[in-house]
PDB file of C-alpha atoms in Angstrom:
ATOM      1  CA  MET A   1       0.000   0.000   0.000  1.00 44.00           C
ATOM      2  CA  ASN A   2       2.437   2.653  -1.162  1.00 43.00           C
ATOM      3  CA  THR A   3       0.069   5.601  -0.999  1.00 45.00           C
ATOM      4  CA  ASN A   4       1.190   9.183  -1.229  1.00 43.00           C
ATOM      5  CA  LEU A   5      -0.331  11.311   1.525  1.00 39.00           C
ATOM      6  CA  ALA A   6      -1.634  13.715  -1.092  1.00 39.00           C
ATOM      7  CA  ASP A   7      -3.663  10.893  -2.633  1.00 45.00           C
ATOM      8  CA  GLN A   8      -5.843  10.292   0.428  1.00 44.00           C
ATOM      9  CA  GLY A   9      -8.884  12.012  -1.061  1.00 45.00           C
ATOM     10  CA  GLN A  10      -8.438  15.467   0.394  1.00 44.00           C
ATOM     11  CA  ARG A  11      -9.723  18.064  -2.013  1.00 44.00           C
ATOM     12  CA  LYS A  12      -9.528  21.814  -1.778  1.00 44.00           C
ATOM     13  CA  GLY A  13     -12.635  23.877  -2.258  1.00 44.00           C
ATOM     14  CA  ALA A  14     -15.742  24.736  -0.283  1.00 45.00           C
ATOM     15  CA  ALA A  15     -15.252  21.730   1.967  1.00 68.00           C
ATOM     16  CA  SER A  16     -12.381  19.270   2.039  1.00 91.00           C
ATOM     17  CA  LEU A  17     -13.455  15.670   2.030  1.00 94.00           C
ATOM     18  CA  THR A  18     -12.032  13.001   4.248  1.00 96.00           C
ATOM     19  CA  PRO A  19     -11.172   9.664   2.630  1.00 97.00           C
ATOM     20  CA  PHE A  20     -14.488   8.454   4.098  1.00 98.00           C
ATOM     21  CA  GLY A  21     -16.297  11.320   2.370  1.00 97.00           C
ATOM     22  CA  VAL A  22     -14.652  10.515  -0.951  1.00 97.00           C
ATOM     23  CA  LYS A  23     -15.671   6.854  -0.624  1.00 98.00           C
ATOM     24  CA  THR A  24     -19.286   7.553   0.389  1.00 98.00           C
ATOM     25  CA  ARG A  25     -19.691   9.961  -2.513  1.00 96.00           C
ATOM     26  CA  GLU A  26     -18.170   7.385  -4.851  1.00 97.00           C
ATOM     27  CA  ILE A  27     -20.664   4.781  -3.599  1.00 97.00           C
ATOM     28  CA  ARG A  28     -23.572   7.200  -4.051  1.00 97.00           C
ATOM     29  CA  LYS A  29     -22.480   7.933  -7.612  1.00 97.00           C
ATOM     30  CA  GLU A  30     -22.202   4.197  -8.397  1.00 96.00           C
ATOM     31  CA  LYS A  31     -25.635   3.529  -6.881  1.00 96.00           C
ATOM     32  CA  GLY A  32     -27.244   6.619  -8.419  1.00 97.00           C
ATOM     33  CA  ILE A  33     -28.480   7.931  -5.076  1.00 97.00           C
ATOM     34  CA  LEU A  34     -28.268  11.239  -3.260  1.00 97.00           C
ATOM     35  CA  LEU A  35     -26.782  12.071   0.124  1.00 97.00           C
ATOM     36  CA  LEU A  36     -30.324  12.303   1.470  1.00 97.00           C
ATOM     37  CA  ASP A  37     -31.041   8.733   0.319  1.00 97.00           C
ATOM     38  CA  MET A  38     -27.851   7.336   1.859  1.00 98.00           C
ATOM     39  CA  ALA A  39     -28.536   9.158   5.121  1.00 98.00           C
ATOM     40  CA  ARG A  40     -32.081   7.808   5.268  1.00 97.00           C
ATOM     41  CA  LEU A  41     -30.883   4.248   4.631  1.00 96.00           C
ATOM     42  CA  ALA A  42     -28.180   4.638   7.307  1.00 96.00           C
ATOM     43  CA  LYS A  43     -30.728   6.138   9.716  1.00 96.00           C
ATOM     44  CA  VAL A  44     -28.865   9.436  10.172  1.00 97.00           C
ATOM     45  CA  THR A  45     -29.661  12.959   9.035  1.00 97.00           C
ATOM     46  CA  SER A  46     -28.265  14.262   5.770  1.00 97.00           C
ATOM     47  CA  GLY A  47     -26.663  17.163   7.643  1.00 97.00           C
ATOM     48  CA  PHE A  48     -24.864  14.765   9.966  1.00 98.00           C
ATOM     49  CA  LEU A  49     -23.638  12.589   7.094  1.00 98.00           C
ATOM     50  CA  SER A  50     -22.364  15.678   5.287  1.00 97.00           C
ATOM     51  CA  MET A  51     -20.464  16.802   8.400  1.00 97.00           C
ATOM     52  CA  VAL A  52     -18.933  13.331   8.762  1.00 97.00           C
ATOM     53  CA  GLU A  53     -17.844  13.361   5.108  1.00 96.00           C
ATOM     54  CA  THR A  54     -16.045  16.668   5.561  1.00 96.00           C
ATOM     55  CA  GLY A  55     -14.510  15.763   8.925  1.00 94.00           C
ATOM     56  CA  ARG A  56     -16.529  18.243  10.959  1.00 95.00           C
ATOM     57  CA  LYS A  57     -17.990  15.311  12.922  1.00 95.00           C
ATOM     58  CA  ALA A  58     -16.295  12.096  13.964  1.00 94.00           C
ATOM     59  CA  ILE A  59     -17.446   8.862  12.344  1.00 96.00           C
ATOM     60  CA  PRO A  60     -19.554   6.918  14.853  1.00 94.00           C
ATOM     61  CA  GLU A  61     -18.479   3.296  15.306  1.00 91.00           C
ATOM     62  CA  ASP A  62     -21.752   1.974  13.907  1.00 96.00           C
ATOM     63  CA  LEU A  63     -22.041   4.234  10.840  1.00 98.00           C
ATOM     64  CA  VAL A  64     -20.072   2.029   8.449  1.00 98.00           C
ATOM     65  CA  GLY A  65     -22.237  -0.962   9.394  1.00 97.00           C
ATOM     66  CA  LYS A  66     -25.414   1.071   8.925  1.00 98.00           C
ATOM     67  CA  ILE A  67     -24.323   2.191   5.454  1.00 98.00           C
ATOM     68  CA  VAL A  68     -23.230  -1.327   4.482  1.00 98.00           C
ATOM     69  CA  SER A  69     -26.560  -2.782   5.649  1.00 97.00           C
ATOM     70  CA  GLY A  70     -28.719   0.027   4.310  1.00 96.00           C
ATOM     71  CA  LEU A  71     -27.177  -0.110   0.847  1.00 97.00           C
ATOM     72  CA  ASN A  72     -26.571  -3.866   0.863  1.00 96.00           C
ATOM     73  CA  LEU A  73     -22.903  -3.367  -0.010  1.00 96.00           C
ATOM     74  CA  GLY A  74     -20.710  -6.286  -0.944  1.00 96.00           C
ATOM     75  CA  HIS A  75     -17.640  -7.449   0.961  1.00 97.00           C
ATOM     76  CA  ARG A  76     -15.169  -5.450  -1.163  1.00 97.00           C
ATOM     77  CA  GLU A  77     -17.094  -2.176  -0.871  1.00 96.00           C
ATOM     78  CA  ALA A  78     -17.637  -2.737   2.857  1.00 97.00           C
ATOM     79  CA  ASN A  79     -13.883  -3.238   3.384  1.00 97.00           C
ATOM     80  CA  GLU A  80     -13.043  -0.171   1.320  1.00 97.00           C
ATOM     81  CA  LEU A  81     -15.521   1.921   3.303  1.00 98.00           C
ATOM     82  CA  GLN A  82     -14.132   0.604   6.607  1.00 97.00           C
ATOM     83  CA  ASN A  83     -10.576   1.400   5.512  1.00 96.00           C
ATOM     84  CA  ALA A  84     -11.628   4.897   4.435  1.00 97.00           C
ATOM     85  CA  ALA A  85     -13.230   5.403   7.851  1.00 97.00           C
ATOM     86  CA  LYS A  86      -9.982   4.348   9.555  1.00 95.00           C
ATOM     87  CA  LEU A  87      -8.000   6.783   7.399  1.00 94.00           C
ATOM     88  CA  SER A  88     -10.434   9.553   8.349  1.00 95.00           C
ATOM     89  CA  ALA A  89     -10.037   9.261  12.118  1.00 90.00           C
ATOM     90  CA  ARG A  90      -8.888  12.396  13.902  1.00 85.00           C
ATOM     91  CA  GLU A  91      -6.989  10.518  16.573  1.00 86.00           C
ATOM     92  CA  TYR A  92      -5.070   7.264  16.615  1.00 86.00           C
ATOM     93  CA  ARG A  93      -3.781   5.184  19.506  1.00 88.00           C
ATOM     94  CA  VAL A  94      -0.691   3.025  19.489  1.00 89.00           C
ATOM     95  CA  LYS A  95      -1.127  -0.136  21.524  1.00 92.00           C
ATOM     96  CA  LEU A  96       2.115  -1.245  23.102  1.00 94.00           C
ATOM     97  CA  LYS A  97       2.679  -4.640  24.639  1.00 92.00           C
ATOM     98  CA  GLU A  98       2.960  -4.711  28.419  1.00 92.00           C
ATOM     99  CA  ASN A  99       6.617  -5.640  28.056  1.00 93.00           C
ATOM    100  CA  ALA A 100       7.324  -3.258  25.159  1.00 93.00           C
ATOM    101  CA  ASP A 101      10.965  -2.554  24.453  1.00 94.00           C
ATOM    102  CA  PRO A 102      12.246   0.932  25.270  1.00 95.00           C
ATOM    103  CA  ILE A 103      12.743   1.544  21.532  1.00 95.00           C
ATOM    104  CA  ASP A 104       9.026   0.850  20.927  1.00 94.00           C
ATOM    105  CA  ARG A 105       8.065   3.354  23.605  1.00 95.00           C
ATOM    106  CA  ARG A 106      10.518   5.961  22.307  1.00 94.00           C
ATOM    107  CA  LEU A 107       9.233   5.598  18.743  1.00 93.00           C
ATOM    108  CA  ALA A 108       5.560   5.864  19.731  1.00 93.00           C
ATOM    109  CA  PHE A 109       6.276   8.868  21.929  1.00 93.00           C
ATOM    110  CA  ALA A 110       8.433  10.593  19.303  1.00 93.00           C
ATOM    111  CA  ILE A 111       5.732  10.255  16.656  1.00 91.00           C
ATOM    112  CA  GLN A 112       3.095  11.570  19.062  1.00 91.00           C
ATOM    113  CA  GLU A 113       5.241  14.539  20.087  1.00 93.00           C
ATOM    114  CA  GLN A 114       6.636  15.435  16.675  1.00 94.00           C
ATOM    115  CA  PHE A 115       3.782  14.599  14.295  1.00 92.00           C
ATOM    116  CA  ALA A 116       2.177  18.049  14.145  1.00 91.00           C
ATOM    117  CA  LYS A 117       5.568  19.677  13.521  1.00 95.00           C
ATOM    118  CA  MET A 118       6.720  17.315  10.762  1.00 94.00           C
ATOM    119  CA  THR A 119       6.826  18.483   7.178  1.00 96.00           C
ATOM    120  CA  PRO A 120       4.770  16.550   4.628  1.00 96.00           C
ATOM    121  CA  MET A 121       8.046  15.367   3.080  1.00 96.00           C
ATOM    122  CA  LYS A 122       9.268  13.922   6.382  1.00 95.00           C
ATOM    123  CA  LYS A 123       5.913  12.212   6.952  1.00 94.00           C
ATOM    124  CA  GLN A 124       6.089  10.705   3.464  1.00 96.00           C
ATOM    125  CA  LYS A 125       9.622   9.421   4.104  1.00 96.00           C
ATOM    126  CA  ILE A 126       8.489   7.731   7.328  1.00 94.00           C
ATOM    127  CA  LEU A 127       5.465   6.238   5.582  1.00 94.00           C
ATOM    128  CA  ASP A 128       7.631   4.945   2.730  1.00 96.00           C
ATOM    129  CA  LEU A 129      10.030   3.386   5.241  1.00 95.00           C
ATOM    130  CA  LEU A 130       7.177   1.688   7.111  1.00 92.00           C
ATOM    131  CA  GLU A 131       5.669   0.338   3.894  1.00 94.00           C
ATOM    132  CA  GLU A 132       8.917  -1.201   2.613  1.00 91.00           C
ATOM    133  CA  GLU A 133       8.747  -4.941   2.154  1.00 76.00           C
TER     134      GLU A 133
END
């Protein structure tokens, strides 16, 4: 999964879309439905769904399941939507083992402390390093 950070679905304009927003809009286009229809099928308001798509509201844990069920999405689309939701989270947690090595703790802490200050180029270098096979 060698994905450039710029390719995560963020668009400039009236409202930037999260990767989740890009995917839900893609699904609506494929299905020929409107945001209002998707919201109704997922049992949420259209305003709420719009805010989730643009990152102004967090994605509730059950929303992906509601969309998958409401639109009867297949396994592939469901996985893609779930992955897009994960990429759209505002906060991530690193789970360390109880007996984590000091290097594991230092790395997790360094990323947490430095992330907001890193340049996009530095972030891309780290991502490329982590995705090496």
